[in-house]
Amino acid sequence: MDLERSPLAEPFPEMPPIAGVTVRVARARYKDWDRTDLTFVELDDGTAIAGVFTKNVCCSSEVEIGRENVRQGRARAIVVNAGNSNAFTGYRGREAVEQVSEQVAAQLACPKSEVFVSSTGVIGVPLPKDRARAGVEAALNASPCGWREATDTIGTTDTFAKAAHAAAMLGETRVEICGIIKGSGMIAPDMATMLGYIFTDARIAPSLLQEMLDRANAQTFSCITVDGDTSTSDTVLLAATGRAENPMIETWDDAGADALYAAIADVCRRLAHLVVRDGEGAQKFIEIAVAGATSDESARRIGLAIANSPLVKTAIAGEDANWGRVVMAVGKAGEPADRDRLSIGFGGVWAARQGQPVADYDEGPVAEHLKGRDIRVDVELGMGDGRATVWTCDLTHGYIAINADYRS
Amino acid sequence: MDLERSPLAEPFPEMPPIAGVTVRVARARYKDWDRTDLTFVELDDGTAIAGVFTKNVCCSSEVEIGRENVRQGRARAIVVNAGNSNAFTGYRGREAVEQVSEQVAAQLACPKSEVFVSSTGVIGVPLPKDRARAGVEAALNASPCGWREATDTIGTTDTFAKAAHAAAMLGETRVEICGIIKGSGMIAPDMATMLGYIFTDARIAPSLLQEMLDRANAQTFSCITVDGDTSTSDTVLLAATGRAENPMIETWDDAGADALYAAIADVCRRLAHLVVRDGEGAQKFIEIAVAGATSDESARRIGLAIANSPLVKTAIAGEDANWGRVVMAVGKAGEPADRDRLSIGFGGVWAARQGQPVADYDEGPVAEHLKGRDIRVDVELGMGDGRATVWTCDLTHGYIAINADYRS
């Protein structure tokens, strides 16, 4: 099935190399296709690593092992397989991951816990060990490539290549942050896997790097949804090579910590938005800002209840300012809310205030706003100071076409 | 928008009258239409009432008042307005409900707390008091009608009339249970309101009647979902007139209690199934049986996570035995599960056992099963004795057409 490029796609950005990061790609032929499908990222000795992983309890072996390995805080390599997710493959799947780790560890003379493996694609079929072995071998011997090739190689059903770059000044030292990501929802028989890899040349302690990723994740990747379904393989890794040689950052109080975090969070947010912009069948990018909740977490949950409501998503697809559906979604979120204090707006115009339609509501500008590609929904709960912003896309015939009409 | 009759529709059943229940309908003209839209049910003095209501915290005034009134356990009348849900209308909406209650209470010389009002239809517009007053007046003067007329009158976007009947023997006394229901999802700008009314001539104490409805509800109406969205007006009322004159049933240990409960639960289950069968765009009725969970409630939550997964629903729409999507939905439910103990089947054939594809899996009978209208999904968690069955429909282009393409 050939998917059309998302109408919400963005061009591939300028992405500088990151000192201490070498990327190579190879053809493992995990599927019967003529494209690179194995990405091998070599990281300089001493690179700090942080990771966040799917909360789906039926996660893949890659996620189980990666979650374990990330605790020791160092990485020498990342291998990404595209075309086979190796999920629901029992002990044979686990063996395949171990084989890849051992092969790379032997080559780099590092502990195998410093090799991180991700896989995305067909489920229920163990990653073929022979193809993985030959693919890794080919990658080890390949010439280094650029970010664009790597992004294309980790992709599966993506309709455009997704990457983001930011820089930060840590005192007098400039550091770079480059991130690539894949994910667009799920297509039979693949999983909706979101795999993201972010690299920086900043020097930072692994424990603080993990705190930064956790904090950024909470406001970015954890605030997006396409259809509310969660892949069993979702992974975001953040690697810091230290090659910029800034003074070591160990705590939030150290000079440069805030600037580095801001740039990392910026890259995470832009990558997260790109995934939504490639949501299956997406025609509109929707930002939902919730304020006045009893806490930030409550605001996030309410935002996601709205973002996951098929009735809200179809209303926006139909360019219908249906604030009643937003009220319904707020009410079903299971969070504190009061119908009679609730206000709902579209594109900066309040349609309902304090649980009632606005008396002199002018639908003109709202109707115009809803015809656009970028939609803004405001929700004011009037309960407290909690706030959150979440992002999603609309639910269209395209989603059904991709997920129901297409057969594996 | 004219909706086609659901391909999953069932014929209207034979429904006997219930002694002590008199039904009348009238034209209140809540919308610019030529149909009856106000249903007035008069109940004999001493009728016991029980009710369950939406958990949506942004509920309508009708729900707030009904939830309060049901505590005193007696009802003399039920009024159902179709065409205007009176939701999100603030104090003016509440005043309209009070007016209807007072008008009926004055006529029947009963406390207004014994009059129950429901409304379904357009949101954000207060129920017009003048039309409500004239409609109630017309209903009071109308000739009694049958169940079919009442069912048609409470309906809004339903594509077929939904009712169920059962009888029970309480010792030597035969009692009848008749239920009618409306609901099919939601259509802009209406809410997905499910309104159900069940009547019996059995004699039973209100407190036990409420326990029976709570118990039946937990296994029927609380186990169905069309799109996971919850109306702000959902209501099921159960009225028992006592005219069968069976020996009073006051506790679960009293003779006839079990038989009566079984018949009530049977009617609830059949009504619940009919709502799913009229799910927006539904082409297939899906039963999901979850066993081996750590508790029944955990099984129900897992079942609903599967039933609400757009990826599972679209896979079944596409007649694709995509067990990986079912595993994914189990994993995201937030309930105890273990990928490597999980088994998934379709139509009685296991596709995956203990987290891996079945070695000699024969897709033939499964593919045949998925071509049918009634789909069965089995999930065995291998964790404990908890079990639940939930029901849903598939997610099709029809759902998008109804909810996005149609504009209010």
mmCIF file of N, CA and C in Angstrom, chain A residues 55-61 64 88-90 92 123-124 186-189 191 227-230 232 309-311 314-315 317-320 322-325 327-328 331-332 335 337 339 342 355-357 395-397 399-401 403-405 407-408, chain B residues 55-61 64 88-90 92 123-124 186-189 191 227-230 232 309-311 314-315 317-320 322-325 327-328 331-332 335 337 339 342 355-357 395-397 399-401 403-405 407-408:
data_model
loop_
_atom_site.group_PDB
_atom_site.id
_atom_site.type_symbol
_atom_site.label_atom_id
_atom_site.label_comp_id
_atom_site.label_asym_id
_atom_site.label_seq_id
_atom_site.Cartn_x
_atom_site.Cartn_y
_atom_site.Cartn_z
ATOM 1 N N LYS A 55 4.677 2.122 28.192
ATOM 2 C CA LYS A 55 4.113 1.592 29.445
ATOM 3 C C LYS A 55 3.249 0.368 29.177
ATOM 4 N N ASN A 56 3.128 -0.018 27.909
ATOM 5 C CA ASN A 56 2.334 -1.199 27.571
ATOM 6 C C ASN A 56 2.955 -2.424 28.241
ATOM 7 N N VAL A 57 2.169 -3.136 29.060
ATOM 8 C CA VAL A 57 2.754 -4.255 29.819
ATOM 9 C C VAL A 57 3.098 -5.436 28.914
ATOM 10 N N CYS A 58 2.543 -5.461 27.709
ATOM 11 C CA CYS A 58 2.891 -6.529 26.768
ATOM 12 C C CYS A 58 4.016 -6.050 25.850
ATOM 13 N N CYS A 59 5.075 -5.493 26.426
ATOM 14 C CA CYS A 59 6.124 -4.865 25.618
ATOM 15 C C CYS A 59 7.033 -5.913 24.973
ATOM 16 N N SER A 60 7.799 -5.456 24.003
ATOM 17 C CA SER A 60 8.708 -6.354 23.281
ATOM 18 C C SER A 60 9.958 -6.660 24.103
ATOM 19 N N SER A 61 10.702 -7.689 23.710
ATOM 20 C CA SER A 61 11.966 -8.026 24.376
ATOM 21 C C SER A 61 12.944 -6.867 24.287
ATOM 22 N N GLU A 64 12.100 -4.567 27.089
ATOM 23 C CA GLU A 64 12.489 -5.145 28.390
ATOM 24 C C GLU A 64 13.981 -5.014 28.627
ATOM 25 N N PHE A 88 5.925 -10.276 20.453
ATOM 26 C CA PHE A 88 5.121 -11.490 20.649
ATOM 27 C C PHE A 88 5.788 -12.681 19.978
ATOM 28 N N THR A 89 7.038 -12.826 20.281
ATOM 29 C CA THR A 89 7.808 -13.908 19.675
ATOM 30 C C THR A 89 8.489 -14.754 20.750
ATOM 31 N N GLY A 90 8.145 -14.497 22.029
ATOM 32 C CA GLY A 90 8.617 -15.340 23.115
ATOM 33 C C GLY A 90 10.130 -15.378 23.236
ATOM 34 N N ARG A 92 12.350 -16.885 21.515
ATOM 35 C CA ARG A 92 13.127 -16.784 20.275
ATOM 36 C C ARG A 92 13.392 -15.328 19.917
ATOM 37 N N ILE A 123 4.669 -8.162 13.402
ATOM 38 C CA ILE A 123 4.673 -8.796 14.718
ATOM 39 C C ILE A 123 4.536 -10.304 14.572
ATOM 40 N N GLY A 124 4.888 -11.007 15.644
ATOM 41 C CA GLY A 124 4.621 -12.444 15.727
ATOM 42 C C GLY A 124 5.618 -13.290 14.962
ATOM 43 N N MET A 186 -0.417 3.041 13.221
ATOM 44 C CA MET A 186 -0.114 1.627 13.045
ATOM 45 C C MET A 186 -0.755 1.176 11.752
ATOM 46 N N ILE A 187 -0.107 0.269 11.096
ATOM 47 C CA ILE A 187 -0.713 -0.255 9.878
ATOM 48 C C ILE A 187 -0.581 -1.771 9.905
ATOM 49 N N ALA A 188 -1.696 -2.447 9.630
ATOM 50 C CA ALA A 188 -1.695 -3.907 9.702
ATOM 51 C C ALA A 188 -0.608 -4.445 8.816
ATOM 52 N N PRO A 189 0.198 -5.398 9.257
ATOM 53 C CA PRO A 189 0.210 -5.956 10.598
ATOM 54 C C PRO A 189 1.287 -5.327 11.474
ATOM 55 N N MET A 191 2.918 -2.543 14.192
ATOM 56 C CA MET A 191 2.482 -1.844 15.381
ATOM 57 C C MET A 191 2.746 -0.358 15.189
ATOM 58 N N ASP A 227 -4.469 7.764 18.078
ATOM 59 C CA ASP A 227 -5.726 7.040 18.260
ATOM 60 C C ASP A 227 -5.851 6.441 19.652
ATOM 61 N N GLY A 228 -4.979 6.842 20.572
ATOM 62 C CA GLY A 228 -5.089 6.339 21.940
ATOM 63 C C GLY A 228 -4.475 4.965 22.100
ATOM 64 N N ASP A 229 -4.103 4.336 21.013
ATOM 65 C CA ASP A 229 -3.472 3.027 21.108
ATOM 66 C C ASP A 229 -1.974 3.211 21.325
ATOM 67 N N THR A 230 -1.407 2.294 22.081
ATOM 68 C CA THR A 230 -0.029 2.405 22.540
ATOM 69 C C THR A 230 0.753 1.220 22.021
ATOM 70 N N THR A 232 3.650 -1.592 21.640
ATOM 71 C CA THR A 232 4.386 -2.414 22.591
ATOM 72 C C THR A 232 5.889 -2.219 22.453
ATOM 73 N N SER A 309 -11.073 11.377 21.947
ATOM 74 C CA SER A 309 -12.506 11.182 21.702
ATOM 75 C C SER A 309 -12.781 11.098 20.198
ATOM 76 N N PRO A 310 -13.275 9.947 19.726
ATOM 77 C CA PRO A 310 -13.598 9.852 18.297
ATOM 78 C C PRO A 310 -14.614 10.915 17.866
ATOM 79 N N LEU A 311 -15.490 11.291 18.783
ATOM 80 C CA LEU A 311 -16.516 12.271 18.420
ATOM 81 C C LEU A 311 -15.936 13.673 18.282
ATOM 82 N N THR A 314 -13.754 13.498 14.941
ATOM 83 C CA THR A 314 -14.549 13.520 13.713
ATOM 84 C C THR A 314 -15.217 14.879 13.521
ATOM 85 N N ALA A 315 -15.605 15.523 14.632
ATOM 86 C CA ALA A 315 -16.209 16.859 14.503
ATOM 87 C C ALA A 315 -15.212 17.817 13.867
ATOM 88 N N ALA A 317 -12.632 16.992 12.020
ATOM 89 C CA ALA A 317 -12.489 16.571 10.613
ATOM 90 C C ALA A 317 -13.591 17.197 9.773
ATOM 91 N N GLY A 318 -14.798 17.280 10.336
ATOM 92 C CA GLY A 318 -15.937 17.863 9.626
ATOM 93 C C GLY A 318 -16.010 19.378 9.752
ATOM 94 N N GLU A 319 -14.975 19.981 10.350
ATOM 95 C CA GLU A 319 -14.885 21.437 10.499
ATOM 96 C C GLU A 319 -16.088 21.995 11.248
ATOM 97 N N ASP A 320 -16.505 21.243 12.253
ATOM 98 C CA ASP A 320 -17.700 21.571 13.034
ATOM 99 C C ASP A 320 -17.260 21.977 14.444
ATOM 100 N N ASN A 322 -18.049 21.826 17.395
ATOM 101 C CA ASN A 322 -19.000 21.123 18.256
ATOM 102 C C ASN A 322 -18.491 21.125 19.693
ATOM 103 N N TRP A 323 -18.699 22.222 20.398
ATOM 104 C CA TRP A 323 -18.168 22.349 21.756
ATOM 105 C C TRP A 323 -18.838 21.379 22.714
ATOM 106 N N GLY A 324 -20.064 20.946 22.398
ATOM 107 C CA GLY A 324 -20.747 19.980 23.261
ATOM 108 C C GLY A 324 -19.964 18.677 23.360
ATOM 109 N N ARG A 325 -19.337 18.268 22.266
ATOM 110 C CA ARG A 325 -18.548 17.037 22.301
ATOM 111 C C ARG A 325 -17.303 17.225 23.175
ATOM 112 N N VAL A 327 -17.204 19.211 25.821
ATOM 113 C CA VAL A 327 -17.736 19.150 27.193
ATOM 114 C C VAL A 327 -17.931 17.687 27.602
ATOM 115 N N MET A 328 -18.508 16.899 26.692
ATOM 116 C CA MET A 328 -18.716 15.472 26.956
ATOM 117 C C MET A 328 -17.395 14.799 27.297
ATOM 118 N N GLY A 331 -16.106 15.645 30.651
ATOM 119 C CA GLY A 331 -16.896 14.985 31.694
ATOM 120 C C GLY A 331 -16.588 13.525 31.882
ATOM 121 N N LYS A 332 -16.120 12.870 30.812
ATOM 122 C CA LYS A 332 -15.854 11.431 30.935
ATOM 123 C C LYS A 332 -14.419 11.138 31.341
ATOM 124 N N GLU A 335 -11.793 13.137 35.867
ATOM 125 C CA GLU A 335 -11.052 14.146 36.626
ATOM 126 C C GLU A 335 -12.026 15.202 37.150
ATOM 127 N N ALA A 337 -14.147 18.257 37.487
ATOM 128 C CA ALA A 337 -14.627 19.271 36.551
ATOM 129 C C ALA A 337 -16.034 19.647 36.982
ATOM 130 N N ARG A 339 -19.467 21.232 35.209
ATOM 131 C CA ARG A 339 -20.124 21.665 33.968
ATOM 132 C C ARG A 339 -20.376 23.169 33.952
ATOM 133 N N LEU A 342 -17.293 25.523 33.123
ATOM 134 C CA LEU A 342 -16.485 25.104 31.984
ATOM 135 C C LEU A 342 -16.638 26.068 30.802
ATOM 136 N N GLY A 355 -20.410 26.750 31.072
ATOM 137 C CA GLY A 355 -21.363 25.686 30.779
ATOM 138 C C GLY A 355 -22.549 26.081 29.923
ATOM 139 N N GLN A 356 -22.497 27.266 29.317
ATOM 140 C CA GLN A 356 -23.602 27.683 28.454
ATOM 141 C C GLN A 356 -23.032 28.295 27.178
ATOM 142 N N PRO A 357 -23.809 28.242 26.102
ATOM 143 C CA PRO A 357 -23.345 28.895 24.873
ATOM 144 C C PRO A 357 -23.139 30.391 25.129
ATOM 145 N N LEU A 395 -9.799 12.608 12.933
ATOM 146 C CA LEU A 395 -10.105 11.216 12.577
ATOM 147 C C LEU A 395 -10.923 11.236 11.292
ATOM 148 N N THR A 396 -10.341 10.660 10.243
ATOM 149 C CA THR A 396 -10.907 10.815 8.904
ATOM 150 C C THR A 396 -11.113 9.466 8.211
ATOM 151 N N HIS A 397 -11.711 9.524 7.049
ATOM 152 C CA HIS A 397 -11.825 8.317 6.231
ATOM 153 C C HIS A 397 -10.457 7.701 5.958
ATOM 154 N N TYR A 399 -7.997 7.304 7.973
ATOM 155 C CA TYR A 399 -7.623 6.385 9.060
ATOM 156 C C TYR A 399 -8.272 5.023 8.848
ATOM 157 N N ILE A 400 -9.546 5.042 8.495
ATOM 158 C CA ILE A 400 -10.267 3.789 8.267
ATOM 159 C C ILE A 400 -9.667 3.069 7.062
ATOM 160 N N ALA A 401 -9.384 3.836 6.034
ATOM 161 C CA ALA A 401 -8.836 3.229 4.816
ATOM 162 C C ALA A 401 -7.522 2.522 5.117
ATOM 163 N N ASN A 403 -6.387 1.452 8.054
ATOM 164 C CA ASN A 403 -6.422 0.413 9.085
ATOM 165 C C ASN A 403 -7.429 -0.703 8.855
ATOM 166 N N ALA A 404 -8.404 -0.462 8.010
ATOM 167 C CA ALA A 404 -9.421 -1.498 7.787
ATOM 168 C C ALA A 404 -9.386 -2.021 6.359
ATOM 169 N N ASP A 405 -9.236 -1.119 5.412
ATOM 170 C CA ASP A 405 -9.350 -1.539 4.012
ATOM 171 C C ASP A 405 -8.106 -2.308 3.576
ATOM 172 N N ARG A 407 -5.287 -4.919 3.808
ATOM 173 C CA ARG A 407 -5.135 -6.226 4.457
ATOM 174 C C ARG A 407 -3.686 -6.656 4.384
ATOM 175 N N SER A 408 -3.252 -7.292 5.451
ATOM 176 C CA SER A 408 -1.852 -7.737 5.490
ATOM 177 C C SER A 408 -1.675 -8.933 4.576
ATOM 178 N N LYS B 55 -21.971 8.425 34.354
ATOM 179 C CA LYS B 55 -20.932 8.859 35.294
ATOM 180 C C LYS B 55 -20.232 10.112 34.795
ATOM 181 N N ASN B 56 -20.650 10.609 33.625
ATOM 182 C CA ASN B 56 -20.051 11.830 33.096
ATOM 183 C C ASN B 56 -20.314 12.982 34.074
ATOM 184 N N VAL B 57 -19.237 13.635 34.543
ATOM 185 C CA VAL B 57 -19.432 14.669 35.570
ATOM 186 C C VAL B 57 -20.094 15.922 35.006
ATOM 187 N N CYS B 58 -20.098 16.070 33.694
ATOM 188 C CA CYS B 58 -20.793 17.201 33.081
ATOM 189 C C CYS B 58 -22.206 16.792 32.680
ATOM 190 N N CYS B 59 -22.937 16.150 33.591
ATOM 191 C CA CYS B 59 -24.246 15.583 33.248
ATOM 192 C C CYS B 59 -25.312 16.661 33.150
ATOM 193 N N SER B 60 -26.441 16.281 32.552
ATOM 194 C CA SER B 60 -27.547 17.211 32.359
ATOM 195 C C SER B 60 -28.324 17.416 33.660
ATOM 196 N N SER B 61 -29.153 18.460 33.714
ATOM 197 C CA SER B 61 -30.013 18.709 34.874
ATOM 198 C C SER B 61 -30.956 17.542 35.096
ATOM 199 N N GLU B 64 -29.056 15.006 37.067
ATOM 200 C CA GLU B 64 -28.853 15.464 38.459
ATOM 201 C C GLU B 64 -30.118 15.274 39.282
ATOM 202 N N PHE B 88 -26.130 21.431 28.994
ATOM 203 C CA PHE B 88 -25.304 22.643 28.945
ATOM 204 C C PHE B 88 -26.171 23.863 28.719
ATOM 205 N N THR B 89 -27.179 23.972 29.536
ATOM 206 C CA THR B 89 -28.115 25.087 29.408
ATOM 207 C C THR B 89 -28.269 25.813 30.743
ATOM 208 N N GLY B 90 -27.421 25.452 31.726
ATOM 209 C CA GLY B 90 -27.375 26.185 32.981
ATOM 210 C C GLY B 90 -28.703 26.184 33.722
ATOM 211 N N ARG B 92 -31.403 27.775 33.240
ATOM 212 C CA ARG B 92 -32.632 27.763 32.431
ATOM 213 C C ARG B 92 -33.041 26.335 32.081
ATOM 214 N N ILE B 123 -27.974 19.972 21.900
ATOM 215 C CA ILE B 123 -27.424 20.495 23.144
ATOM 216 C C ILE B 123 -27.342 22.011 23.093
ATOM 217 N N GLY B 124 -27.188 22.609 24.270
ATOM 218 C CA GLY B 124 -26.890 24.040 24.359
ATOM 219 C C GLY B 124 -28.100 24.927 24.163
ATOM 220 N N MET B 186 -23.595 8.966 18.612
ATOM 221 C CA MET B 186 -23.913 10.384 18.706
ATOM 222 C C MET B 186 -23.870 10.958 17.311
ATOM 223 N N ILE B 187 -24.714 11.911 17.070
ATOM 224 C CA ILE B 187 -24.675 12.552 15.767
ATOM 225 C C ILE B 187 -24.776 14.046 15.976
ATOM 226 N N ALA B 188 -23.856 14.773 15.338
ATOM 227 C CA ALA B 188 -23.807 16.220 15.536
ATOM 228 C C ALA B 188 -25.152 16.813 15.204
ATOM 229 N N PRO B 189 -25.687 17.708 16.001
ATOM 230 C CA PRO B 189 -25.135 18.162 17.268
ATOM 231 C C PRO B 189 -25.762 17.431 18.465
ATOM 232 N N MET B 191 -26.182 14.374 21.353
ATOM 233 C CA MET B 191 -25.295 13.577 22.192
ATOM 234 C C MET B 191 -25.640 12.104 21.997
ATOM 235 N N ASP B 227 -18.017 3.905 20.870
ATOM 236 C CA ASP B 227 -16.782 4.634 20.573
ATOM 237 C C ASP B 227 -16.066 5.114 21.833
ATOM 238 N N GLY B 228 -16.488 4.603 22.991
ATOM 239 C CA GLY B 228 -15.812 4.986 24.223
ATOM 240 C C GLY B 228 -16.272 6.330 24.745
ATOM 241 N N ASP B 229 -17.047 7.043 23.968
ATOM 242 C CA ASP B 229 -17.551 8.325 24.435
ATOM 243 C C ASP B 229 -18.828 8.106 25.245
ATOM 244 N N THR B 230 -19.007 8.927 26.252
ATOM 245 C CA THR B 230 -20.071 8.747 27.230
ATOM 246 C C THR B 230 -20.972 9.967 27.202
ATOM 247 N N THR B 232 -23.716 12.738 28.328
ATOM 248 C CA THR B 232 -23.969 13.455 29.574
ATOM 249 C C THR B 232 -25.395 13.235 30.058
ATOM 250 N N SER B 309 -10.464 0.083 21.293
ATOM 251 C CA SER B 309 -9.265 0.331 20.487
ATOM 252 C C SER B 309 -9.638 0.551 19.024
ATOM 253 N N PRO B 310 -9.364 1.752 18.493
ATOM 254 C CA PRO B 310 -9.667 1.980 17.075
ATOM 255 C C PRO B 310 -8.949 0.977 16.175
ATOM 256 N N LEU B 311 -7.779 0.524 16.596
ATOM 257 C CA LEU B 311 -7.015 -0.392 15.744
ATOM 258 C C LEU B 311 -7.628 -1.787 15.745
ATOM 259 N N THR B 314 -10.987 -1.353 13.653
ATOM 260 C CA THR B 314 -10.790 -1.254 12.205
ATOM 261 C C THR B 314 -10.282 -2.574 11.633
ATOM 262 N N ALA B 315 -9.475 -3.304 12.413
ATOM 263 C CA ALA B 315 -9.004 -4.613 11.926
ATOM 264 C C ALA B 315 -10.200 -5.531 11.684
ATOM 265 N N ALA B 317 -13.295 -4.597 11.169
ATOM 266 C CA ALA B 317 -14.011 -4.060 10.000
ATOM 267 C C ALA B 317 -13.375 -4.583 8.714
ATOM 268 N N GLY B 318 -12.052 -4.692 8.720
ATOM 269 C CA GLY B 318 -11.327 -5.186 7.548
ATOM 270 C C GLY B 318 -11.229 -6.697 7.501
ATOM 271 N N GLU B 319 -11.931 -7.371 8.424
ATOM 272 C CA GLU B 319 -11.979 -8.840 8.461
ATOM 273 C C GLU B 319 -10.577 -9.437 8.586
ATOM 274 N N ASP B 320 -9.770 -8.771 9.390
ATOM 275 C CA ASP B 320 -8.368 -9.139 9.567
ATOM 276 C C ASP B 320 -8.186 -9.687 10.986
ATOM 277 N N ASN B 322 -6.234 -9.791 13.335
ATOM 278 C CA ASN B 322 -5.000 -9.148 13.784
ATOM 279 C C ASN B 322 -4.868 -9.281 15.297
ATOM 280 N N TRP B 323 -4.402 -10.440 15.742
ATOM 281 C CA TRP B 323 -4.320 -10.687 17.180
ATOM 282 C C TRP B 323 -3.288 -9.798 17.853
ATOM 283 N N GLY B 324 -2.299 -9.313 17.095
ATOM 284 C CA GLY B 324 -1.298 -8.414 17.672
ATOM 285 C C GLY B 324 -1.935 -7.146 18.210
ATOM 286 N N ARG B 325 -2.960 -6.656 17.508
ATOM 287 C CA ARG B 325 -3.637 -5.447 17.985
ATOM 288 C C ARG B 325 -4.402 -5.734 19.281
ATOM 289 N N VAL B 327 -3.430 -7.956 21.543
ATOM 290 C CA VAL B 327 -2.374 -7.993 22.567
ATOM 291 C C VAL B 327 -2.003 -6.573 22.979
ATOM 292 N N MET B 328 -1.835 -5.696 21.992
ATOM 293 C CA MET B 328 -1.510 -4.298 22.272
ATOM 294 C C MET B 328 -2.561 -3.668 23.190
ATOM 295 N N GLY B 331 -2.332 -4.839 26.674
ATOM 296 C CA GLY B 331 -1.170 -4.261 27.340
ATOM 297 C C GLY B 331 -1.348 -2.825 27.773
ATOM 298 N N LYS B 332 -2.208 -2.093 27.072
ATOM 299 C CA LYS B 332 -2.368 -0.679 27.417
ATOM 300 C C LYS B 332 -3.496 -0.457 28.412
ATOM 301 N N GLU B 335 -4.020 -2.892 33.410
ATOM 302 C CA GLU B 335 -4.402 -3.974 34.327
ATOM 303 C C GLU B 335 -3.313 -5.052 34.297
ATOM 304 N N ALA B 337 -1.313 -8.099 33.457
ATOM 305 C CA ALA B 337 -1.289 -9.020 32.314
ATOM 306 C C ALA B 337 0.161 -9.409 32.083
ATOM 307 N N ARG B 339 2.490 -10.762 28.900
ATOM 308 C CA ARG B 339 2.556 -11.066 27.465
ATOM 309 C C ARG B 339 2.748 -12.559 27.209
ATOM 310 N N LEU B 342 -0.424 -14.897 27.537
ATOM 311 C CA LEU B 342 -1.622 -14.393 26.881
ATOM 312 C C LEU B 342 -2.001 -15.243 25.668
ATOM 313 N N GLY B 355 1.506 -15.872 24.268
ATOM 314 C CA GLY B 355 2.274 -14.769 23.700
ATOM 315 C C GLY B 355 2.987 -15.060 22.396
ATOM 316 N N GLN B 356 2.676 -16.178 21.760
ATOM 317 C CA GLN B 356 3.311 -16.496 20.483
ATOM 318 C C GLN B 356 2.251 -17.013 19.512
ATOM 319 N N PRO B 357 2.495 -16.840 18.224
ATOM 320 C CA PRO B 357 1.558 -17.392 17.247
ATOM 321 C C PRO B 357 1.451 -18.910 17.432
ATOM 322 N N LEU B 395 -15.401 -0.365 13.566
ATOM 323 C CA LEU B 395 -15.245 1.061 13.238
ATOM 324 C C LEU B 395 -15.041 1.172 11.735
ATOM 325 N N THR B 396 -15.992 1.828 11.080
ATOM 326 C CA THR B 396 -16.043 1.802 9.617
ATOM 327 C C THR B 396 -16.121 3.215 9.026
ATOM 328 N N HIS B 397 -16.071 3.272 7.728
ATOM 329 C CA HIS B 397 -16.286 4.546 7.042
ATOM 330 C C HIS B 397 -17.635 5.151 7.423
ATOM 331 N N TYR B 399 -19.015 5.313 10.315
ATOM 332 C CA TYR B 399 -18.881 6.124 11.526
ATOM 333 C C TYR B 399 -18.355 7.522 11.186
ATOM 334 N N ILE B 400 -17.340 7.548 10.334
ATOM 335 C CA ILE B 400 -16.763 8.831 9.931
ATOM 336 C C ILE B 400 -17.802 9.641 9.159
ATOM 337 N N ALA B 401 -18.517 8.963 8.273
ATOM 338 C CA ALA B 401 -19.510 9.668 7.451
ATOM 339 C C ALA B 401 -20.564 10.323 8.347
ATOM 340 N N ASN B 403 -20.333 11.103 11.578
ATOM 341 C CA ASN B 403 -19.857 12.046 12.581
ATOM 342 C C ASN B 403 -19.009 13.188 12.050
ATOM 343 N N ALA B 404 -18.479 13.046 10.854
ATOM 344 C CA ALA B 404 -17.628 14.122 10.320
ATOM 345 C C ALA B 404 -18.244 14.768 9.088
ATOM 346 N N ASP B 405 -18.798 13.950 8.209
ATOM 347 C CA ASP B 405 -19.270 14.505 6.945
ATOM 348 C C ASP B 405 -20.564 15.284 7.128
ATOM 349 N N ARG B 407 -22.956 17.831 8.735
ATOM 350 C CA ARG B 407 -22.798 19.072 9.498
ATOM 351 C C ARG B 407 -24.125 19.495 10.077
ATOM 352 N N SER B 408 -24.052 20.013 11.284
ATOM 353 C CA SER B 408 -25.295 20.452 11.943
ATOM 354 C C SER B 408 -25.787 21.735 11.290
#
